[in-house]
PDB file of C-alpha atoms in Angstrom:
ATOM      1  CA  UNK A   1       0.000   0.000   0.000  1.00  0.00           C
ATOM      2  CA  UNK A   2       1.085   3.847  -0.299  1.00  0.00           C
ATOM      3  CA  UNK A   3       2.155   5.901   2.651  1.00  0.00           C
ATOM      4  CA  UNK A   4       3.880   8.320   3.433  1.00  0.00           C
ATOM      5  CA  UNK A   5       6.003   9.407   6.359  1.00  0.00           C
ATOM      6  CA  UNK A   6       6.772  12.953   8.107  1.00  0.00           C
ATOM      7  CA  UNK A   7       9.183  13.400  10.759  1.00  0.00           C
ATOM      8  CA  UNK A   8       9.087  14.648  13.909  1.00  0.00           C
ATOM      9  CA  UNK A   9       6.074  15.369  14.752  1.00  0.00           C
ATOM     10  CA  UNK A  10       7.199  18.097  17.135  1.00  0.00           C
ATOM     11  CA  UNK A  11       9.599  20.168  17.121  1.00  0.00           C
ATOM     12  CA  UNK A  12      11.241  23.235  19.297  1.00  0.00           C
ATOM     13  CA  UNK A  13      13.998  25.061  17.661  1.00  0.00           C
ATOM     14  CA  UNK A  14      16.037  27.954  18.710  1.00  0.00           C
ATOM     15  CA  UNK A  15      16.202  31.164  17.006  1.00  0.00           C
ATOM     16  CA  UNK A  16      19.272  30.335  14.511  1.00  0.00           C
ATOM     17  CA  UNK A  17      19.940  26.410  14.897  1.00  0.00           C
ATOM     18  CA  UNK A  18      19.740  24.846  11.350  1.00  0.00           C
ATOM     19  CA  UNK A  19      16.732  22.462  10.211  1.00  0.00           C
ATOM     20  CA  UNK A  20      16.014  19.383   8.343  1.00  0.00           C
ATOM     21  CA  UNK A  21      12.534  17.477   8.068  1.00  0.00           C
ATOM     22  CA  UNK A  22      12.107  14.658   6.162  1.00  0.00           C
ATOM     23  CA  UNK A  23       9.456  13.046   4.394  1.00  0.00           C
ATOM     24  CA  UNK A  24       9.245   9.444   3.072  1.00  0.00           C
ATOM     25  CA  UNK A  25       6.690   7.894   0.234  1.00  0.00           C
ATOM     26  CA  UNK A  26       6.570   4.139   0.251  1.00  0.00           C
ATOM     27  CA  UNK A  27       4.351   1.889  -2.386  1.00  0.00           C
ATOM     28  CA  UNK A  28       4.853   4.525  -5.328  1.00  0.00           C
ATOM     29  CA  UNK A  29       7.516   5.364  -7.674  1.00  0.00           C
ATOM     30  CA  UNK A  30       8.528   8.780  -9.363  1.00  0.00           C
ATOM     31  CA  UNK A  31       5.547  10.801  -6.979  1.00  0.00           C
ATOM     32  CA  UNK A  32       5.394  14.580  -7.339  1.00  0.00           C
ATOM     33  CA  UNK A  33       6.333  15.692  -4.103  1.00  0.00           C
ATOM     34  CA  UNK A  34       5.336  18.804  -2.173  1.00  0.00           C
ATOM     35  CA  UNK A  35       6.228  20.902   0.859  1.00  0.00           C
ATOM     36  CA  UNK A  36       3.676  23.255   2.433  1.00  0.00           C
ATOM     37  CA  UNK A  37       3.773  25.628   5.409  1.00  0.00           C
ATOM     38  CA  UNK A  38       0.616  26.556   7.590  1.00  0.00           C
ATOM     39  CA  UNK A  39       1.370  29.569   9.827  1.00  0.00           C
ATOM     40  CA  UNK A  40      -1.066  29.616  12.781  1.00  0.00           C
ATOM     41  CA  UNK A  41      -4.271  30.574  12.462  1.00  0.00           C
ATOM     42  CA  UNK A  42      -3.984  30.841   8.168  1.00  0.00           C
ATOM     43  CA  UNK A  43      -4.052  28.635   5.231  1.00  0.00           C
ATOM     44  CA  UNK A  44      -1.830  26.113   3.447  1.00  0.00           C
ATOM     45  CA  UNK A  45       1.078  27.746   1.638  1.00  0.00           C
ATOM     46  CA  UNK A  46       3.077  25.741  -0.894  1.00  0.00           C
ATOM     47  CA  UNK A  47       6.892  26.283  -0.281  1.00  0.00           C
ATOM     48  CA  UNK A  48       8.446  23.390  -3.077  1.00  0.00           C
ATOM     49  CA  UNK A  49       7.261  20.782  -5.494  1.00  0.00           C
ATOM     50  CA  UNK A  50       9.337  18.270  -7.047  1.00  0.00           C
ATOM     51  CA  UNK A  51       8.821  16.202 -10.338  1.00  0.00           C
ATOM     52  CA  UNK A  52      12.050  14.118  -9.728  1.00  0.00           C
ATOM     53  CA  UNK A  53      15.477  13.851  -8.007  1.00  0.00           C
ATOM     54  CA  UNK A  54      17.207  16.681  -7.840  1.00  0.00           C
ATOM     55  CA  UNK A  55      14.364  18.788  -9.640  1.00  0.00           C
ATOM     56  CA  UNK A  56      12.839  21.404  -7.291  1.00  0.00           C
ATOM     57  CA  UNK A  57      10.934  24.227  -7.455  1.00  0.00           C
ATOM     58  CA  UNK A  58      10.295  26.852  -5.229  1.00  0.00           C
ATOM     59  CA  UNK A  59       7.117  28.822  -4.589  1.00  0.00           C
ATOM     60  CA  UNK A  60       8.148  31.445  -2.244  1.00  0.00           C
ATOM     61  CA  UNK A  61      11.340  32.880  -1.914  1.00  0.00           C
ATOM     62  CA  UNK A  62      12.232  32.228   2.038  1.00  0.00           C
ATOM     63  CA  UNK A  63      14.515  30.786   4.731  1.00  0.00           C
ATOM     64  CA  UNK A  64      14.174  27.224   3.756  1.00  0.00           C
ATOM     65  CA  UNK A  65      15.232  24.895   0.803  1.00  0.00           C
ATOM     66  CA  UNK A  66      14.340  21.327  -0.164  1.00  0.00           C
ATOM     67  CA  UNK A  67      16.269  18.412  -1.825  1.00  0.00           C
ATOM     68  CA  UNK A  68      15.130  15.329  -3.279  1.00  0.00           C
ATOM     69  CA  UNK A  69      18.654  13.457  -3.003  1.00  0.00           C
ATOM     70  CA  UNK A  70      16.223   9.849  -4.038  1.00  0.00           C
ATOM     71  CA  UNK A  71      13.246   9.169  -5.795  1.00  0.00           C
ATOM     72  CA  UNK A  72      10.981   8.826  -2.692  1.00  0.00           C
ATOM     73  CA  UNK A  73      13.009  11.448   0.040  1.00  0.00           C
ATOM     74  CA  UNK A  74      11.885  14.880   0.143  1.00  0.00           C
ATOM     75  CA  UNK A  75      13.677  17.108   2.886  1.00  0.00           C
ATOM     76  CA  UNK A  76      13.392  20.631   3.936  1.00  0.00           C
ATOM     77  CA  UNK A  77      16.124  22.698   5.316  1.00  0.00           C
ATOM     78  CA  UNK A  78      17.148  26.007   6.721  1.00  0.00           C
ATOM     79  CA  UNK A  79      20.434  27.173   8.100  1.00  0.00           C
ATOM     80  CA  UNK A  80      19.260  29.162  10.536  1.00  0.00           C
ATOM     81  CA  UNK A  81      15.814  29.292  11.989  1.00  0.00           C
ATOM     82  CA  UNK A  82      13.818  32.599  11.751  1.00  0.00           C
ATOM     83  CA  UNK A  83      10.854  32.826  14.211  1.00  0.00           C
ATOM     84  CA  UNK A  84       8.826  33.433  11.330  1.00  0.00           C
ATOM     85  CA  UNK A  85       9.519  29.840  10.025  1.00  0.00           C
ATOM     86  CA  UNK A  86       7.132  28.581  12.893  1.00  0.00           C
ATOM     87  CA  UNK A  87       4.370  26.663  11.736  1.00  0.00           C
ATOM     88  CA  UNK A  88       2.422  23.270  10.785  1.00  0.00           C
ATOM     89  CA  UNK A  89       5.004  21.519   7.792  1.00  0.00           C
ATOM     90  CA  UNK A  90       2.972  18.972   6.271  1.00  0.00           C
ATOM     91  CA  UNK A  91       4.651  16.736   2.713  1.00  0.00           C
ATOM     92  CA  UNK A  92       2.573  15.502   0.023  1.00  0.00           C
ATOM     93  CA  UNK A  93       2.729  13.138  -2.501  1.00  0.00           C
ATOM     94  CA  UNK A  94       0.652  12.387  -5.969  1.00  0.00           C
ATOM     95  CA  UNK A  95       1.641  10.619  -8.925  1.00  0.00           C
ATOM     96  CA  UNK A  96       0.511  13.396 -12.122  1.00  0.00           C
ATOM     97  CA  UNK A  97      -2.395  14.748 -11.330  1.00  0.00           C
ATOM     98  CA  UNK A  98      -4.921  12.318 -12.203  1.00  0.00           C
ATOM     99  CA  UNK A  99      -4.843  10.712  -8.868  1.00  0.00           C
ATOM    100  CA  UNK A 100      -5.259  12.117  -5.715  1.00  0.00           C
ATOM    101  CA  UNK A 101      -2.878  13.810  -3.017  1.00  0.00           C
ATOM    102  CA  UNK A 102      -1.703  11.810   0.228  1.00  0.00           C
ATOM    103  CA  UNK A 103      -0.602  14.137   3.025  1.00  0.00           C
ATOM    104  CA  UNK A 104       1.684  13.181   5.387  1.00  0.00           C
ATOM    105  CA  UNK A 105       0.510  13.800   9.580  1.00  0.00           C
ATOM    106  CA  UNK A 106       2.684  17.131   9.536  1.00  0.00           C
ATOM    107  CA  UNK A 107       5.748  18.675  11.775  1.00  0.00           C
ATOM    108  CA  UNK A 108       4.431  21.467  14.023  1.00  0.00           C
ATOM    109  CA  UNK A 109       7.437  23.269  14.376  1.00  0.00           C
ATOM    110  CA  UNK A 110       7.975  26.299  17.062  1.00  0.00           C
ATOM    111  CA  UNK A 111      10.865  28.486  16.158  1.00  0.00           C
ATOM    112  CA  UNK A 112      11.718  30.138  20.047  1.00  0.00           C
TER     113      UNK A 112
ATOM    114  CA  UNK B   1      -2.506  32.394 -12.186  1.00  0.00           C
ATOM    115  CA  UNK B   2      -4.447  30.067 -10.053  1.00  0.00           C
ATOM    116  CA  UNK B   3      -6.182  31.238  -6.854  1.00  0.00           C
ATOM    117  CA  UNK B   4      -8.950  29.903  -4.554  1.00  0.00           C
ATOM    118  CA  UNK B   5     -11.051  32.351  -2.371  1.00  0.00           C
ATOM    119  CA  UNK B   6     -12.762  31.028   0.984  1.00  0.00           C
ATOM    120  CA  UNK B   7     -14.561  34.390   2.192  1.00  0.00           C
ATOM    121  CA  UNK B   8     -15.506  33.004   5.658  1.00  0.00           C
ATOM    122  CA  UNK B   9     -13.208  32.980   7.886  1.00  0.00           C
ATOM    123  CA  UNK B  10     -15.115  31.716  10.797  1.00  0.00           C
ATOM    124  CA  UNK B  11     -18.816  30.089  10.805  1.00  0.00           C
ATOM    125  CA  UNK B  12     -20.381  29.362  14.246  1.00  0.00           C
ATOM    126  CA  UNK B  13     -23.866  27.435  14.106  1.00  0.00           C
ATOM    127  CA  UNK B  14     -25.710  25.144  16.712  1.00  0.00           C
ATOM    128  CA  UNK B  15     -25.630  21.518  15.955  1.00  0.00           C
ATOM    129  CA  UNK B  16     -28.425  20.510  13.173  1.00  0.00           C
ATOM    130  CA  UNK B  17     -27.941  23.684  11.757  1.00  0.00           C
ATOM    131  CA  UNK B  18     -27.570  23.535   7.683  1.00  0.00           C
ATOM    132  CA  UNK B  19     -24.318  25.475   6.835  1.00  0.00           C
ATOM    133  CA  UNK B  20     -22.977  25.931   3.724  1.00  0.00           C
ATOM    134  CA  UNK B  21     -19.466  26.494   3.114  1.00  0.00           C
ATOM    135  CA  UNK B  22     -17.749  28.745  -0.317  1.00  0.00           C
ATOM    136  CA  UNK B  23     -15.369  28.544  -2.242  1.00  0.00           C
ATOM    137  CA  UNK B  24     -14.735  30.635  -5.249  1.00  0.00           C
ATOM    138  CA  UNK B  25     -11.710  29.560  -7.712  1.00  0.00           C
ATOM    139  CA  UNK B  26      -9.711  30.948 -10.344  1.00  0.00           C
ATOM    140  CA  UNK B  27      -7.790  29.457 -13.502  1.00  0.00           C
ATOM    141  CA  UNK B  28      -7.412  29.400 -17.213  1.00  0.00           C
ATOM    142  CA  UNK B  29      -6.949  25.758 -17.088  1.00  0.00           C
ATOM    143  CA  UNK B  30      -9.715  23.962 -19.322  1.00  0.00           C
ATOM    144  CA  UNK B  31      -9.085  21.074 -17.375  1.00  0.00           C
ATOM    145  CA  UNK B  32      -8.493  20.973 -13.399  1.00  0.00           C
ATOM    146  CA  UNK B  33      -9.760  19.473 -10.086  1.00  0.00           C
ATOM    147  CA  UNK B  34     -11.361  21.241  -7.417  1.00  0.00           C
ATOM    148  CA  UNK B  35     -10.924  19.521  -3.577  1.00  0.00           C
ATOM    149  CA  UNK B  36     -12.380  19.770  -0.129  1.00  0.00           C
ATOM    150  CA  UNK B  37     -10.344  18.554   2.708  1.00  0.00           C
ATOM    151  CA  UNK B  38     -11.052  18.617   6.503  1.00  0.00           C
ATOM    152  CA  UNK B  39      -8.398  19.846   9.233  1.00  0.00           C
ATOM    153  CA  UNK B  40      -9.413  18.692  13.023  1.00  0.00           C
ATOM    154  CA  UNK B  41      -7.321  20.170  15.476  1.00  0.00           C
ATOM    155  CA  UNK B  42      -4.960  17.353  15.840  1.00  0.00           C
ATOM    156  CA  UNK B  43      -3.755  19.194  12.080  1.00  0.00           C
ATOM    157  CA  UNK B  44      -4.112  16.126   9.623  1.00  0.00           C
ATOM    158  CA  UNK B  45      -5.890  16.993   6.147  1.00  0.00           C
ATOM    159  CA  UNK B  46      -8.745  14.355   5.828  1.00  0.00           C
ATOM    160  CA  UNK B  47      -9.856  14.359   2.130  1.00  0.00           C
ATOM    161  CA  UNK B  48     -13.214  14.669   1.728  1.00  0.00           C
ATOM    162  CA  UNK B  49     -13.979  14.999  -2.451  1.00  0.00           C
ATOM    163  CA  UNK B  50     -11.952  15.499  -5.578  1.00  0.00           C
ATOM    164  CA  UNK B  51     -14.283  16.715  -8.662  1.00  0.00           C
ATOM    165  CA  UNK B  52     -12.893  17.112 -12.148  1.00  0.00           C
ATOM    166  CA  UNK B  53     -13.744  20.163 -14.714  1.00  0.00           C
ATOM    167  CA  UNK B  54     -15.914  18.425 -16.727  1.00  0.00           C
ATOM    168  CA  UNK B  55     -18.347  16.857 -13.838  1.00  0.00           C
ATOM    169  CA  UNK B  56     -20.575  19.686 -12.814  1.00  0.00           C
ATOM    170  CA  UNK B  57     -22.862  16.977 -11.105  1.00  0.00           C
ATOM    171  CA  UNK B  58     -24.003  17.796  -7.826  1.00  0.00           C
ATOM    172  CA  UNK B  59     -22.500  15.483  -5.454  1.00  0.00           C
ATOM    173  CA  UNK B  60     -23.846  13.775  -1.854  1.00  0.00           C
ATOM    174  CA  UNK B  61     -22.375  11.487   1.116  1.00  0.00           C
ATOM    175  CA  UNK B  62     -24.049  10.795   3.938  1.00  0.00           C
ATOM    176  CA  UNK B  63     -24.656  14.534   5.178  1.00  0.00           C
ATOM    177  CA  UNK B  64     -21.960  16.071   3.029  1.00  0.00           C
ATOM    178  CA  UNK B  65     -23.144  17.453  -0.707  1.00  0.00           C
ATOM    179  CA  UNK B  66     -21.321  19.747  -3.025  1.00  0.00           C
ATOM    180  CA  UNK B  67     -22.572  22.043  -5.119  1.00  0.00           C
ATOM    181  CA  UNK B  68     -20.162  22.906  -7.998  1.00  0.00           C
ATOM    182  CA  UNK B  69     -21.319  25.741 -10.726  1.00  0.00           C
ATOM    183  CA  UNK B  70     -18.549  26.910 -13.924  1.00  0.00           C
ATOM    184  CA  UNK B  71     -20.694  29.354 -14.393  1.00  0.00           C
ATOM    185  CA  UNK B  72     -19.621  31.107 -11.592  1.00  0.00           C
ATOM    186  CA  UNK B  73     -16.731  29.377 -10.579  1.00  0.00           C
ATOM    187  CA  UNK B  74     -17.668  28.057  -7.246  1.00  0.00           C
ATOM    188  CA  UNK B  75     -17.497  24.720  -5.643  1.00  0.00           C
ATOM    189  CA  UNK B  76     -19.286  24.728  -2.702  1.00  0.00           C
ATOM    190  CA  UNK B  77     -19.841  22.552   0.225  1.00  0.00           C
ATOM    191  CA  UNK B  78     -22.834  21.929   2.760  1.00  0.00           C
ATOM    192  CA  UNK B  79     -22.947  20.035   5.886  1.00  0.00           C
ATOM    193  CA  UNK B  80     -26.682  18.864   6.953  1.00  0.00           C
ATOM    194  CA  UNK B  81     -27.596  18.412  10.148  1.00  0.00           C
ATOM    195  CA  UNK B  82     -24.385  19.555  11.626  1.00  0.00           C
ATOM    196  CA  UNK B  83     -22.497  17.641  14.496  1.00  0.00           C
ATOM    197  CA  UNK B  84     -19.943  18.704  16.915  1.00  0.00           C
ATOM    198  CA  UNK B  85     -17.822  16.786  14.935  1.00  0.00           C
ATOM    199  CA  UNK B  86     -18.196  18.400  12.012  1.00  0.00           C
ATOM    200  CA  UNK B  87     -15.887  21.069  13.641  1.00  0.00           C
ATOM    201  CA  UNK B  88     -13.022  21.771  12.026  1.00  0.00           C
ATOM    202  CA  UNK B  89     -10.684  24.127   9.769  1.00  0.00           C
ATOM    203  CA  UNK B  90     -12.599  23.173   6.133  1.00  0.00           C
ATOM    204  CA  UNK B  91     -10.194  23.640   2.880  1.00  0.00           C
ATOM    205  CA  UNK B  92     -10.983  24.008  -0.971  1.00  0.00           C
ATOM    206  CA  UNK B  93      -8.320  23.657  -3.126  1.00  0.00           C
ATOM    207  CA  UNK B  94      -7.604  23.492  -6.835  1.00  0.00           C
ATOM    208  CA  UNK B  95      -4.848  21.683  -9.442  1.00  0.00           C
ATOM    209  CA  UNK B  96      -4.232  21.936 -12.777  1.00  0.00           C
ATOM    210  CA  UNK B  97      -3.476  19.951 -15.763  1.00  0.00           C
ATOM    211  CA  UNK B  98      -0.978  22.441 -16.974  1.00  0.00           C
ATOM    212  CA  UNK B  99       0.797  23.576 -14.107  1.00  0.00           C
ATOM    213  CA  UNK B 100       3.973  21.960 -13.010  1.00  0.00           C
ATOM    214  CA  UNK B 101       4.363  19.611 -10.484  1.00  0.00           C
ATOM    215  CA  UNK B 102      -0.102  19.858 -10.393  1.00  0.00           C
ATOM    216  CA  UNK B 103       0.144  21.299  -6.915  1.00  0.00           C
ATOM    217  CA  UNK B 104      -2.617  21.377  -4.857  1.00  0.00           C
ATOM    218  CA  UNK B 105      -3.675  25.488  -4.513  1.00  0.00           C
ATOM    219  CA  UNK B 106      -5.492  26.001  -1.276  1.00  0.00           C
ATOM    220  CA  UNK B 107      -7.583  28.539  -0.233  1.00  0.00           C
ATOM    221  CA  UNK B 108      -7.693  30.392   3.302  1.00  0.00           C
ATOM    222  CA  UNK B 109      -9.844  27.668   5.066  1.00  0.00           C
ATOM    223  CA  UNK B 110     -13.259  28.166   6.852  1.00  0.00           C
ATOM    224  CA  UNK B 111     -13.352  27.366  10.546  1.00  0.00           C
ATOM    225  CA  UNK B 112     -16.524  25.727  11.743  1.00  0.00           C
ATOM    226  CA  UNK B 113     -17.190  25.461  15.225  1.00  0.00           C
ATOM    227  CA  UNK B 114     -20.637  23.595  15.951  1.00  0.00           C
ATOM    228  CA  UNK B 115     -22.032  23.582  19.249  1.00  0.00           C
ATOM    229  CA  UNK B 116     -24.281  21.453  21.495  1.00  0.00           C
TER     230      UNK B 116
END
């Protein structure tokens, strides 16, 4: 079957300390793959897609970056933490567009 | 550009109240998806509908139905009968054929609270 995986669930970074969340599709090959950002209290915000390994886009221009260093690994990064990157991270997966989108159960992350 | 509108920001009814939830969407895609997911507060997205361009049939589940007009670009949803349950942070979202990478485009979200 097709999951997906999202880790940590929580996390509490200080202002400045670098990041890196990872994301993991099982049962599916060559997914699209997608980062998005909810700040409290506001919508979902895509940050990056990606079509393939080493292919990424970006949305928004911001602290963060992705990679896609395999075909089913999707990470987001940042250097150093802003308190502004605070939020609800949740990945997502589809293969084209015909099917549907899986999301994955989200990192709430609190930038202090 | 592609852009989905969700004018209420907050909806408050008693439970088995009728509410109806909007969504208003934007593209020059011929051929896209609209979606409706549910947020409860522990934050996953629960899809709830996918419905493609070319299937303006009205849609209903149990005491979920979607309305969904090209005419005016709307694609909306109504809970019957609402629960306490049925409260949550509701998204609409759209993807297109042509856009790469056919990323989901969500709007603002519509928080229902439904009280006893």
């Amino acid at each position: 079957s097709q999951t997906i995986h999202q880790w940590p669930a929580t996390l509490v970074q200080p202002v400045g300390s670098p990041l890196s969340l990872e994301c993991t599709v099982e049962g599916t090959s060559n997914p699209n793959l997608y980062w998005y950002r909810q700040a409290a209290g506001r919508g979902l915000q895509l940050l990056f897609y990606s079509v393939g390994i080493g292919q990424i886009s970006s949305e928004v221009p911001q602290n963060l970056s992705a990679s896609r260093p395999q075909d089913r690994q999707f990470i987001l990064s940042s250097k150093k933490l802003l308190l502004s990157d605070s939020g609800f991270y949740l990945c997502a997966w589809s293969v084209g567009w015909l099917g549907g989108y899986t999301f994955g159960s989200g990192t709430r992350l609190t930038v202090v | 550009a592609q852009k989905v509108t969700q004018a209420q920001t907050e909806i408050s009814v008693v439970e088995k109240e009728d509410v109806t939830l909007d969504c208003v969407y934007e593209t020059r895609d011929t051929t896209y998806y609209l979606f409706w997911y549910k947020q409860p507060p522990s934050g996953e997205l629960v899809f709830l509908i996918r419905r493609n361009s070319f299937d303006e049939q009205n849609e209903i589940s149990g005491r979920y139905s979607w309305n969904f007009q090209k005419s005016t670009s709307s694609f909306n949803f109504t809970i019957t009968a609402s629960q306490v349950v049925d409260s949550a942070v509701y998204f609409c979202a759209l993807s297109g054929a042509n856009q790469a990478g056919t990323a989901l485009i969500f709007g603002k979200g519509t928080t229902l609270s439904v009280s006893s």
